[in-house]
Short mmCIF file of C-alpha atoms in Angstrom, two decimals:
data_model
loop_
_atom_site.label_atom_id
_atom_site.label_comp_id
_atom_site.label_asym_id
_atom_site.label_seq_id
_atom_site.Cartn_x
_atom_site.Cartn_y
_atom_site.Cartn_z
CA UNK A 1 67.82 -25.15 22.20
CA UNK A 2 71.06 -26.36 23.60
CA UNK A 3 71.97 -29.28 25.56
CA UNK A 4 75.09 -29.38 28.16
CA UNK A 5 77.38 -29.51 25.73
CA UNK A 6 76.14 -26.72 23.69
CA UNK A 7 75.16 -29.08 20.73
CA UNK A 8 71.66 -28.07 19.08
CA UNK A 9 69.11 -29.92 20.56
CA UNK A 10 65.70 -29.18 19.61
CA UNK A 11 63.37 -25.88 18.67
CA UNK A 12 60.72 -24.28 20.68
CA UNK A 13 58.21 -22.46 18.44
CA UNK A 14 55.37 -20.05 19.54
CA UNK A 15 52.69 -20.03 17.17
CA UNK A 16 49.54 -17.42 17.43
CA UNK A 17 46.58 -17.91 15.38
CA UNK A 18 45.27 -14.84 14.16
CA UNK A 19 42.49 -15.82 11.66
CA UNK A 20 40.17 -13.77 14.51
CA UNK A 21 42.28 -10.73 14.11
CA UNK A 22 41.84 -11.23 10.40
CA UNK A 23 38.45 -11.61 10.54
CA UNK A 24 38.08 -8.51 12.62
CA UNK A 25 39.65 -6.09 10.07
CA UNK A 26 37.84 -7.84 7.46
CA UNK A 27 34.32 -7.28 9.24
CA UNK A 28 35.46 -3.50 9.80
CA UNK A 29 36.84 -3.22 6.51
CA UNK A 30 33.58 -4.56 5.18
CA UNK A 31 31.06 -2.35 7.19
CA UNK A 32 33.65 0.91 6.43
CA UNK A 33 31.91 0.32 3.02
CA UNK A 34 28.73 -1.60 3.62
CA UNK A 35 25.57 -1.11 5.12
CA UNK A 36 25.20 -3.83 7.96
CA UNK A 37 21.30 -4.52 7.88
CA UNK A 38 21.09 -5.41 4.02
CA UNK A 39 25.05 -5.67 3.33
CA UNK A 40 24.25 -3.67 0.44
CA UNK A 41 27.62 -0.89 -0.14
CA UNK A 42 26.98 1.89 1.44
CA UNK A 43 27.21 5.88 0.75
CA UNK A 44 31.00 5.79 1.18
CA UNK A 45 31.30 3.09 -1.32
CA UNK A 46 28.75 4.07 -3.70
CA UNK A 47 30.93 7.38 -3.82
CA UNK A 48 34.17 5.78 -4.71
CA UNK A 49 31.98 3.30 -8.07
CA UNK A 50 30.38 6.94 -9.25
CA UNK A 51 33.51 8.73 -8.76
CA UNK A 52 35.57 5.73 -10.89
CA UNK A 53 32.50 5.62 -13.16
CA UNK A 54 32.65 9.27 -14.17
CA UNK A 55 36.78 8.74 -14.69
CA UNK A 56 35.69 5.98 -16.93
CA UNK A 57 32.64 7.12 -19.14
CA UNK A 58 34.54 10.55 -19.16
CA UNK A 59 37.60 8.58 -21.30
CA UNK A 60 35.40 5.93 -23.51
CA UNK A 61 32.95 8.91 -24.44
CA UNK A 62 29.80 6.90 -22.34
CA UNK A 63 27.02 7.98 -20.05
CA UNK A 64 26.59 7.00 -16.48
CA UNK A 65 22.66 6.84 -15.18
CA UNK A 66 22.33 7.44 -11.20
CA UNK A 67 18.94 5.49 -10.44
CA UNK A 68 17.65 6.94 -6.85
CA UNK A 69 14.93 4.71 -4.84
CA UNK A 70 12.87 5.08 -2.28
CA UNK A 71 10.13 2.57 -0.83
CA UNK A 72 6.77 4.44 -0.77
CA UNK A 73 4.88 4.95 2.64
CA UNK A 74 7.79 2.54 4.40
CA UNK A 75 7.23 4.37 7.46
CA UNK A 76 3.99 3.10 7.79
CA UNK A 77 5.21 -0.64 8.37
CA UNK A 78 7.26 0.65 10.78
CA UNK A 79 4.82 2.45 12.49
CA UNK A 80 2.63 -0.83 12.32
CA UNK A 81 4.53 -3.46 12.54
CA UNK A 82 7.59 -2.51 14.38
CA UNK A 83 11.03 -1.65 13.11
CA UNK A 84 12.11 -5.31 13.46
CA UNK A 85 9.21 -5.95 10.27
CA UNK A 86 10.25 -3.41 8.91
CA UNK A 87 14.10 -3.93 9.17
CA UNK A 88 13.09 -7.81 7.38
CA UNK A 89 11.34 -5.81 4.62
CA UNK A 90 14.86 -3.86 3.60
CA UNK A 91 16.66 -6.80 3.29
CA UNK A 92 14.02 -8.17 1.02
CA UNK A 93 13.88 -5.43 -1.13
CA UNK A 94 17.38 -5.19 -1.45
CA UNK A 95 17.21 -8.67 -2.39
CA UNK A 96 14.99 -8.48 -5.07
CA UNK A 97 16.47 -5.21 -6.55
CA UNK A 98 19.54 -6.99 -6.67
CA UNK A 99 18.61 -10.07 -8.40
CA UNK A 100 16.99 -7.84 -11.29
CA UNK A 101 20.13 -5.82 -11.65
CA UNK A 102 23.65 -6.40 -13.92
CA UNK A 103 26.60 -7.68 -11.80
CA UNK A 104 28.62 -4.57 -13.30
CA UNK A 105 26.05 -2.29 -11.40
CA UNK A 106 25.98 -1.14 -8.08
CA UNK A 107 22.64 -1.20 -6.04
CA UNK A 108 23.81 0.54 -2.66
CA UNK A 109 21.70 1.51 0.25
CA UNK A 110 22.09 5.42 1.35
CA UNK A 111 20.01 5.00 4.74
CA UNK A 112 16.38 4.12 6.30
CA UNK A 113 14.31 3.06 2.92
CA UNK A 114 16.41 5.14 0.61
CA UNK A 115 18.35 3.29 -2.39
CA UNK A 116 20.64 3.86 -5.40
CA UNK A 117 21.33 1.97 -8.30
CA UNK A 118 24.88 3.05 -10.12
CA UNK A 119 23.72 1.72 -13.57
CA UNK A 120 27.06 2.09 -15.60
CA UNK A 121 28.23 1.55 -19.72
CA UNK A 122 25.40 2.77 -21.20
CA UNK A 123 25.06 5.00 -24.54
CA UNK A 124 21.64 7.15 -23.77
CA UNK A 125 18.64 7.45 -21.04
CA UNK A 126 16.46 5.47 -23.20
CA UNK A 127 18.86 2.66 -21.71
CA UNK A 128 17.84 3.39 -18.06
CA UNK A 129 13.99 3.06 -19.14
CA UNK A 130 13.85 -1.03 -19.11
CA UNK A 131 16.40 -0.51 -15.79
CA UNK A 132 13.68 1.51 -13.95
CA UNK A 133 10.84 -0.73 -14.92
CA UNK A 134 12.66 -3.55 -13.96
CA UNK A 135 13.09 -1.94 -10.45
CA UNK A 136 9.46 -1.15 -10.36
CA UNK A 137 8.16 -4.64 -11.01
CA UNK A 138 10.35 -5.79 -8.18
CA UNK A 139 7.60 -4.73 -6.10
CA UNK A 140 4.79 -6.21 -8.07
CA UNK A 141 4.26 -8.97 -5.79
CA UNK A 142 3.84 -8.88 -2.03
CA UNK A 143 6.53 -9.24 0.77
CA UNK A 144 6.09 -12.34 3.07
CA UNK A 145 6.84 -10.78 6.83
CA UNK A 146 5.72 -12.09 9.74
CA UNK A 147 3.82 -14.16 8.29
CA UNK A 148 1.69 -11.81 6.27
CA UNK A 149 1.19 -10.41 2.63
CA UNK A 150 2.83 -6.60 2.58
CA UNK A 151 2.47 -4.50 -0.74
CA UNK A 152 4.55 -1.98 -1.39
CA UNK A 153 5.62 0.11 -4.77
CA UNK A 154 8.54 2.40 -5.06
CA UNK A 155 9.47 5.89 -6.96
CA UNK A 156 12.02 6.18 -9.24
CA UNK A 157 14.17 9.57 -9.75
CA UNK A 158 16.97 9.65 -12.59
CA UNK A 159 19.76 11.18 -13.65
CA UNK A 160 22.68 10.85 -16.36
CA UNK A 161 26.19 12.11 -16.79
CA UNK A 162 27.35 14.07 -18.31
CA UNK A 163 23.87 15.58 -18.84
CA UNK A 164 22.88 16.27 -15.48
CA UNK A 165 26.06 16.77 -13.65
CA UNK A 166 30.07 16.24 -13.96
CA UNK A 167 30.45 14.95 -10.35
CA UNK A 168 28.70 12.54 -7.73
CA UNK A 169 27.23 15.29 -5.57
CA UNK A 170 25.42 17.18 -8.24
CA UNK A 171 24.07 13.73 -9.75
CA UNK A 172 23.50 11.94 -6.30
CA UNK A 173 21.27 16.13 -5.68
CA UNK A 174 19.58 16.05 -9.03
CA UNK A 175 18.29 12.05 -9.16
CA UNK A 176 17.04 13.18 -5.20
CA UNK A 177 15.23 16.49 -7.26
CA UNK A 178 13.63 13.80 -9.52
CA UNK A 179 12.41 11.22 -7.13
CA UNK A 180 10.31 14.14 -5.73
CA UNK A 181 8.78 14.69 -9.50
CA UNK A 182 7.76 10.44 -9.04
CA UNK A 183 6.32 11.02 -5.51
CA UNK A 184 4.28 14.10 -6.53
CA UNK A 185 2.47 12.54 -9.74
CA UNK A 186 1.60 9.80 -7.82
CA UNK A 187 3.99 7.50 -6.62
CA UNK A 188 5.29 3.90 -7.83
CA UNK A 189 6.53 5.46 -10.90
CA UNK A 190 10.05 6.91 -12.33
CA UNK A 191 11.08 10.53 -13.47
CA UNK A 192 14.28 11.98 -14.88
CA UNK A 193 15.46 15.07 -13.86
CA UNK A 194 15.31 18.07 -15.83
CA UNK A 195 16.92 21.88 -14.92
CA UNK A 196 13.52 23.27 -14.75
CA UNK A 197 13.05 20.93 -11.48
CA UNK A 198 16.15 22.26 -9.83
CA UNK A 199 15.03 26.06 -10.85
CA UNK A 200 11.48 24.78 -9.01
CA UNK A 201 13.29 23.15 -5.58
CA UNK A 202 15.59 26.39 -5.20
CA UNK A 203 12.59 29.07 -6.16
CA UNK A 204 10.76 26.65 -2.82
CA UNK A 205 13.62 26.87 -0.52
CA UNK A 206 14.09 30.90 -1.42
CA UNK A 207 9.93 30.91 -0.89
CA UNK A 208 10.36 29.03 2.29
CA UNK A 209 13.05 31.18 3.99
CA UNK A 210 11.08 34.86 2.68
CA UNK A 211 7.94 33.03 4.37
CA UNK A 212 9.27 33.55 7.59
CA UNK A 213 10.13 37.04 7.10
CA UNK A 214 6.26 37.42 5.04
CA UNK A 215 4.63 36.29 8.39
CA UNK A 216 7.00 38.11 10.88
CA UNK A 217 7.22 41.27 8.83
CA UNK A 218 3.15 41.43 7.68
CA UNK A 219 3.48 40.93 4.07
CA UNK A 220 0.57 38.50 3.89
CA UNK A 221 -3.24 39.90 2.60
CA UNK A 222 -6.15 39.50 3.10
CA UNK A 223 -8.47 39.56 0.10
CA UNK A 224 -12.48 38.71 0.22
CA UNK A 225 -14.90 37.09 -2.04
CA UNK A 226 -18.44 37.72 -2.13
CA UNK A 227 -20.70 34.63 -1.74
CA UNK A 228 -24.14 36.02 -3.30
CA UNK A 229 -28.11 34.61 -2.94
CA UNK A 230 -28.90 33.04 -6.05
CA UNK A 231 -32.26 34.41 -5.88
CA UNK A 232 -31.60 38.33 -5.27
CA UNK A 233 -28.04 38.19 -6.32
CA UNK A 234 -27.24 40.44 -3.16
CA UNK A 235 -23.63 39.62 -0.80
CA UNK A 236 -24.77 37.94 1.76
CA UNK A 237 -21.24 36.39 3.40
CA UNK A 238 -17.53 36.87 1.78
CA UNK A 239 -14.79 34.19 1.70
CA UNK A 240 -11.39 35.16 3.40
CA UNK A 241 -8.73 34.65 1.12
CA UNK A 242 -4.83 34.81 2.01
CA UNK A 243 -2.52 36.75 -0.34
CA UNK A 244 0.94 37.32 -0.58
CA UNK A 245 2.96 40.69 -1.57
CA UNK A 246 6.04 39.17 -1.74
CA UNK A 247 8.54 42.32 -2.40
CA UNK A 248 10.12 41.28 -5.34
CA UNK A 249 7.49 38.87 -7.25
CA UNK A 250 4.78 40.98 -6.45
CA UNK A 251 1.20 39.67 -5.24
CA UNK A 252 1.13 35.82 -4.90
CA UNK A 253 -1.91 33.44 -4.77
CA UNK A 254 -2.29 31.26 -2.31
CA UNK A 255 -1.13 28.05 -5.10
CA UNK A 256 2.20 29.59 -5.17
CA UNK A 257 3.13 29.53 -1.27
CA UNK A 258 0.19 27.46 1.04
CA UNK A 259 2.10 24.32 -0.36
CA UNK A 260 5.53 25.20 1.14
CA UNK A 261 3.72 26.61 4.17
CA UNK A 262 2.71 22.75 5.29
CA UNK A 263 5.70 21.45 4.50
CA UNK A 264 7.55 24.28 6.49
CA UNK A 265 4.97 23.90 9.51
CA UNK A 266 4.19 27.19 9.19
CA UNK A 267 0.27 27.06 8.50
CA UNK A 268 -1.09 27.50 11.46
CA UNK A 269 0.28 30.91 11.67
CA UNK A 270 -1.06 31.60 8.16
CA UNK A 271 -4.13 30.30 9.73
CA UNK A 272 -4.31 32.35 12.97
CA UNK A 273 -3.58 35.78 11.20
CA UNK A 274 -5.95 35.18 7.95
CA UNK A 275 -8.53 34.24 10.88
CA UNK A 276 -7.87 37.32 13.04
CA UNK A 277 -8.43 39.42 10.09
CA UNK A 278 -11.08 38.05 9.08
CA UNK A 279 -13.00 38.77 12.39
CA UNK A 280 -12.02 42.34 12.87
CA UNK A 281 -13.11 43.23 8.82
CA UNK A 282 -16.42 41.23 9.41
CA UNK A 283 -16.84 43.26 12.55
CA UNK A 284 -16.08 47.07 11.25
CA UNK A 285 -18.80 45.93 8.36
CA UNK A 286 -21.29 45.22 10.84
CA UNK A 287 -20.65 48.11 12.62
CA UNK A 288 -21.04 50.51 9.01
CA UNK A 289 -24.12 48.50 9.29
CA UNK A 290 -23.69 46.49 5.84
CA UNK A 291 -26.42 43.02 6.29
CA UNK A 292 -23.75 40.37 6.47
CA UNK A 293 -24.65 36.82 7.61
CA UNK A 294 -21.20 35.10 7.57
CA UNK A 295 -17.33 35.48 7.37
CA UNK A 296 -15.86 31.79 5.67
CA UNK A 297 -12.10 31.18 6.91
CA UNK A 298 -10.55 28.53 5.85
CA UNK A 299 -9.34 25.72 8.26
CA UNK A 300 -6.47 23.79 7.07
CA UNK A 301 -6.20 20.35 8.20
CA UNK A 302 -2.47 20.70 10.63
CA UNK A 303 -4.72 23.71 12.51
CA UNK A 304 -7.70 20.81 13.05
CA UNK A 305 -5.15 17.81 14.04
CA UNK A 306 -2.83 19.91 16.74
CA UNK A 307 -6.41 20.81 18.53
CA UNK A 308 -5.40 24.51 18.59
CA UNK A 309 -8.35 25.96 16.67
CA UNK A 310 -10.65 26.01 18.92
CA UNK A 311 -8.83 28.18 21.54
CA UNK A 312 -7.43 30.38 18.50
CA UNK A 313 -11.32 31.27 17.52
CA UNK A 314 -12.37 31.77 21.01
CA UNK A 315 -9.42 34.27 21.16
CA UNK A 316 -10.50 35.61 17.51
CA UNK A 317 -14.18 36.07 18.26
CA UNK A 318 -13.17 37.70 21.73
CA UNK A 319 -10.44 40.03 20.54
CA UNK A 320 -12.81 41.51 17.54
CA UNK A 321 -15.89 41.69 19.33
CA UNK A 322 -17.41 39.30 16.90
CA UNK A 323 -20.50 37.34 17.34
CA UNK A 324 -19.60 33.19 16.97
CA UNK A 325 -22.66 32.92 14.22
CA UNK A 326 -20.82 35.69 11.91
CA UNK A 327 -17.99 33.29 11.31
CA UNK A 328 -18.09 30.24 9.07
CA UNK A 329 -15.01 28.00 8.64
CA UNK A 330 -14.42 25.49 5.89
CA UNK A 331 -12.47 22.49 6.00
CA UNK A 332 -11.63 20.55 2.63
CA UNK A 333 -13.70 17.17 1.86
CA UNK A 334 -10.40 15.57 2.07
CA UNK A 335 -9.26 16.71 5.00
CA UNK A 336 -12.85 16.51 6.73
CA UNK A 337 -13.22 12.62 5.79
CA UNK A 338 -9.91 11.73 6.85
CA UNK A 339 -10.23 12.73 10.75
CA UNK A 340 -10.10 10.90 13.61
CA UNK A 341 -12.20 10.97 16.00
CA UNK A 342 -10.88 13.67 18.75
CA UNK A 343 -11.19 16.24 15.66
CA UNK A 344 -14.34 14.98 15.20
CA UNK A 345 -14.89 16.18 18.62
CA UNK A 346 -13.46 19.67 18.13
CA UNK A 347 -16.07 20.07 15.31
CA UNK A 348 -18.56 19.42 17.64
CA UNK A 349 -16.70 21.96 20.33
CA UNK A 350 -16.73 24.58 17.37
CA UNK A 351 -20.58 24.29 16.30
CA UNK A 352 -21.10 24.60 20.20
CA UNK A 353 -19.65 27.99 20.16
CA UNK A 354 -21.93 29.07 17.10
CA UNK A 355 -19.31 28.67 14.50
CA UNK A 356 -21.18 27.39 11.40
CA UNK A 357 -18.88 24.73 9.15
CA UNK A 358 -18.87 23.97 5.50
CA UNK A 359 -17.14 21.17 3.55
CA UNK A 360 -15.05 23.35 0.66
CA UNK A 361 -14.72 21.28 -2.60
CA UNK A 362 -16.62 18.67 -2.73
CA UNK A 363 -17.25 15.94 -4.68
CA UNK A 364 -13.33 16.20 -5.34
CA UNK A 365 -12.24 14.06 -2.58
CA UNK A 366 -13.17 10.76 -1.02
CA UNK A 367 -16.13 10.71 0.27
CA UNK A 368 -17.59 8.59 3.25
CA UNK A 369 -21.56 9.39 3.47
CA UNK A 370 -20.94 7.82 7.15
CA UNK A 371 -18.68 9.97 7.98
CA UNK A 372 -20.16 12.93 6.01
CA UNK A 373 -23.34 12.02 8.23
CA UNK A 374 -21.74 12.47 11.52
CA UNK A 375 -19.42 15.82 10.67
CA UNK A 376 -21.24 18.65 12.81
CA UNK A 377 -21.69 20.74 8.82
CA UNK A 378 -24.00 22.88 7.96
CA UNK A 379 -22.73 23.65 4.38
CA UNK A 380 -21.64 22.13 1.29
CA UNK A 381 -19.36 23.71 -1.15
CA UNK A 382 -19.90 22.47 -4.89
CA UNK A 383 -16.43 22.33 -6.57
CA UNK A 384 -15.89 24.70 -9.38
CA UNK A 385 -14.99 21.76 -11.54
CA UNK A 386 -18.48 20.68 -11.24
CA UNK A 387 -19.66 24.06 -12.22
CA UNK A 388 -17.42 25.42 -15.00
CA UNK A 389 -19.31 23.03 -18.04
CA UNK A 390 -22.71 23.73 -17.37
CA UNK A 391 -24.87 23.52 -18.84
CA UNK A 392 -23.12 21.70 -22.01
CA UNK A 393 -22.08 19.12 -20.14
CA UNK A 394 -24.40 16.37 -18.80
CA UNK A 395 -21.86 14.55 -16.21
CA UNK A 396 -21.40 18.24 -14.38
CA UNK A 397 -25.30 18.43 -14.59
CA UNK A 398 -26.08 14.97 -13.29
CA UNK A 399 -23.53 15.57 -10.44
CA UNK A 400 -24.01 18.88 -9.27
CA UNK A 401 -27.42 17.60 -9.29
CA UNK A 402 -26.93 14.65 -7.53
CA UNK A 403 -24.77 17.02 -4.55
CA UNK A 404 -27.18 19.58 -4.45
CA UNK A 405 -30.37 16.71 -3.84
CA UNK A 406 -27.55 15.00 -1.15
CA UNK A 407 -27.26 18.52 0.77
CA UNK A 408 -31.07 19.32 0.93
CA UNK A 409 -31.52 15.65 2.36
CA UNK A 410 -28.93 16.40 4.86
CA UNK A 411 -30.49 19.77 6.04
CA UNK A 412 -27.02 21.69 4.33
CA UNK A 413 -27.22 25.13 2.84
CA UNK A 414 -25.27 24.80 -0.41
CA UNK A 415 -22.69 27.31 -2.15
CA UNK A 416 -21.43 26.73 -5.77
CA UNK A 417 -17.99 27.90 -6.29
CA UNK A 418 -16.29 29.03 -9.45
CA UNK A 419 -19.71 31.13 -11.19
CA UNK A 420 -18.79 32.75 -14.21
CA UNK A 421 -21.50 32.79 -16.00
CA UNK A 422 -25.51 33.95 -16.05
CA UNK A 423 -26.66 30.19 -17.24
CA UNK A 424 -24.76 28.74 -14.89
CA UNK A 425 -26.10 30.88 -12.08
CA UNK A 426 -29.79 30.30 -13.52
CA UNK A 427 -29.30 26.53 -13.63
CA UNK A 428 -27.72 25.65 -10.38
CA UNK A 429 -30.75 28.09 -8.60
CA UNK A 430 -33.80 25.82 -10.77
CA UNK A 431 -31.40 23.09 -8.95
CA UNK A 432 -31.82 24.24 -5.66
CA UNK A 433 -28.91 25.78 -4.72
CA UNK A 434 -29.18 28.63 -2.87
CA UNK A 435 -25.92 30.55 -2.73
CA UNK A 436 -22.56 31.32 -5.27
CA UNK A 437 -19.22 32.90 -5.54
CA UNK A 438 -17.59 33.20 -8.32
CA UNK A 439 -15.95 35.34 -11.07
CA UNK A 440 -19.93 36.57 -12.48
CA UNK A 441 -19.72 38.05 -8.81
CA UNK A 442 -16.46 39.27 -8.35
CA UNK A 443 -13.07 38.26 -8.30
CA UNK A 444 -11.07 38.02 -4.68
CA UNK A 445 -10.50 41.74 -3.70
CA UNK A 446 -8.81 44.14 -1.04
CA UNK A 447 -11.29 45.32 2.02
CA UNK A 448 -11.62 48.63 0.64
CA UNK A 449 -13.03 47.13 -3.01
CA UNK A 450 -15.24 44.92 -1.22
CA UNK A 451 -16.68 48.00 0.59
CA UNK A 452 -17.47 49.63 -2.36
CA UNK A 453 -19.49 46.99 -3.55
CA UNK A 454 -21.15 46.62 -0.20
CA UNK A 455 -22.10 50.49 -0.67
CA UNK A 456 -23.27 49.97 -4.33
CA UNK A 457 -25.53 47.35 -3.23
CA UNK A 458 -27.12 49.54 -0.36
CA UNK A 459 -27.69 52.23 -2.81
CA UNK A 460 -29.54 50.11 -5.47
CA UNK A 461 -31.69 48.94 -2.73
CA UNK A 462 -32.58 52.14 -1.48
CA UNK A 463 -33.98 53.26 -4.34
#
């Protein structure tokens, strides 16, 4: 400034702090590329390291390995103890993953309990072994959170460039394939992908998308096993059994499609037309006047727990004319034991109608005799895997045993499944069991097959 005589006087300066604004673009600078909750890098980031990974491995002749983690049954603490818990529990784990893992690698978090670990300058897979372990005993001890001891174990799914894939996406998709190898053999291990996996995940998204069309456009069978008496070897009941004629793989079992039919919600339908059926076959044999006592149709465990079963066989039974104590349905030990107690309830509802019930496979599952005691059954099925050593072997014996003494004591008629063989029939029957189905018999056939048999077994005991 100037004074009256236009000499300089003085300055004025305006000054502006800015370290806020600074801070600001930092923050958003650092959550463009971060995850917020465990400030962990995020997707974007994670991108950018694989991307300059490749560029680099791709120039020095090395291998990049793509680790992909995910915390096993995480919802569950959420559904327990509240996302807050369960929001403390990420940050852990990313804490401890971290501290096990080289400061040139980058452990990012993708979303909810989902991981990666960018594992970079390596020379083979066998490198990523010790890596994964390391990651797995992260989780060996528990997490302190709110004030409590929380276990947890995590699967592993890996995959390498250049072996697996030239660019992020395709290694980011195939270590994703692999984690779902880890969860499916059992969890709180590691698996590395392999082609054959990806050939399996698109042959179940080509399967899920034709099942649709299967149910809409009445490609799914029906095919019937004959349960026999032990004693006169007559059919006495048949087991409705759901095929598939897909129309370019031909005739499918049940192992190749019921899987991707839970995980596609679309059992229930699977389970309302094998049921419907079911009725009107039993019905048209009663009618030829063949002596039937039952019609078994299975009952899968999503039918049970929505509550709709018991208006879909009331419907069933109606529609077909059938009589409630011509239809048996069978519900897995594992799925029967794990109910709560409103299907309990619908069990009883059922058995009120007449419906007869049988546990299918047991011994196979986890069994509560408490449980087991209060289930409204009137039949045990003996798993075949019980029944396909005897007599050689003296565990099956002793077991099959030990089931077919636990039905008797229960009042429970009991059917041996998987029969293949005259012994076998001969020794479960000294044992007490009373009915079988089973290869010896006859394999799983169309209605018109089965009615032949029905027809041969009049005849021969006419005569």
């Amino acid at each position: 400034m100037h004074d009256a005589e236009g000499k300089l006087s003085h300055y004025v300066a305006v000054f502006a702090d800015i370290s806020k604004i600074k801070r600001s673009e930092q923050e958003i600078d650092f959550l463009a590329h971060n995850d917020p909750l465990t400030r962990l890098p995020n997707r974007l980031l994670l991108n950018e390291r694989l991307e300059n990974a490749i560029q680099r491995a791709k120039r020095q002749d090395e291998k990049v390995g793509l680790i992909f983690i995910d915390l096993d049954r995480f919802k569950a603490v959420n559904d327990s103890l509240g996302h807050s818990a369960g929001d403390d529990l990420l940050r852990a784990a990313a804490q401890r993953m971290l501290a096990r893992s080289r400061e040139q690698d980058t452990l990012a978090r993708l979303g909810g309990d989902e991981f990666v670990l960018l594992v970079d300058d390596i020379q083979s897979a066998d490198a990523l072994i010790p890596v994964a372990k390391r990651l797995l005993a992260c989780f060996d001890k528990p997490f302190d959170i709110d004030q409590q001891p929380l276990h947890l174990t995590v699967s592993l799914g890996i995959s390498l460039y250049p072996d697996d894939g030239n660019d992020a996406r395709a290694l980011l998709t195939h270590a994703d394939t692999a984690l779902t190898l880890a969860k499916d053999s059992g969890r709180n291990t590691y698996a590395f992908y392999t082609q054959a996996l990806t050939l399996h995940a698109r042959e179940r998204i080509a399967l899920e998308s034709s099942l649709h069309q299967a149910i809409s456009g009445r490609q799914l069978r029906v095919y019937y096993q004959p349960q026999v008496e032990l004693g006169s070897g007559n059919i006495i009941g048949l087991e409705a059994l759901v095929r598939w004629q897909h129309p370019e793989l031909g005739l499918l079992t049940p192992d190749r499609f019921l899987p991707i039919a839970v995980t596609a919600g679309l059992m229930i339908n699977i389970d309302e037309y094998v049921l419907n059926q079911a009725c009107q076959q039993m019905q048209r044999w009663l009618d030829a006047g063949f002596e039937l006592q039952r019609m078994a149709v299975n009952m899968s465990g999503s039918w049970l727990e929505r509550g709709q079963v018991v208006d879909n066989v009331k419907q069933a039974l109606a529609r077909n004319g059938l009589n409630a104590r011509f239809l048996e349905l069978e519900l897995t030990e594992t799925e029967a034991m794990r109910h709560s107690e409103s299907n309990l309830q619908r069990l009883d509802s059922l058995r009120q109608l007449g419906i007869a019930l049988a546990v299918d496979d047991f011994g196979t599952g986890y069994s509560s005799l408490m449980r087991l005691k209060r289930l409204p059954v009137n039949r045990l099925k003996i798993d075949r895997g019980f029944v396909s050593e005897l007599p050689h072997d003296q565990n099956d014996t002793a077991i099959a045993r030990a089931i077919i003494a636990l039905g008797q004591s229960l009042n429970m008629e009991l059917t041996a499944e998987g029969v293949e063989t005259h012994e076998q029939a001969a020794l479960l029957m000294d044992m007490g069991c009373s009915n079988a189905q089973g290869y010896l018999y006859s394999r799983p056939l169309p209605a018109a097959e089965i009615e032949q048999l029905l027809r041969q077994q009049v005849c021969s005991t006419s005569r």
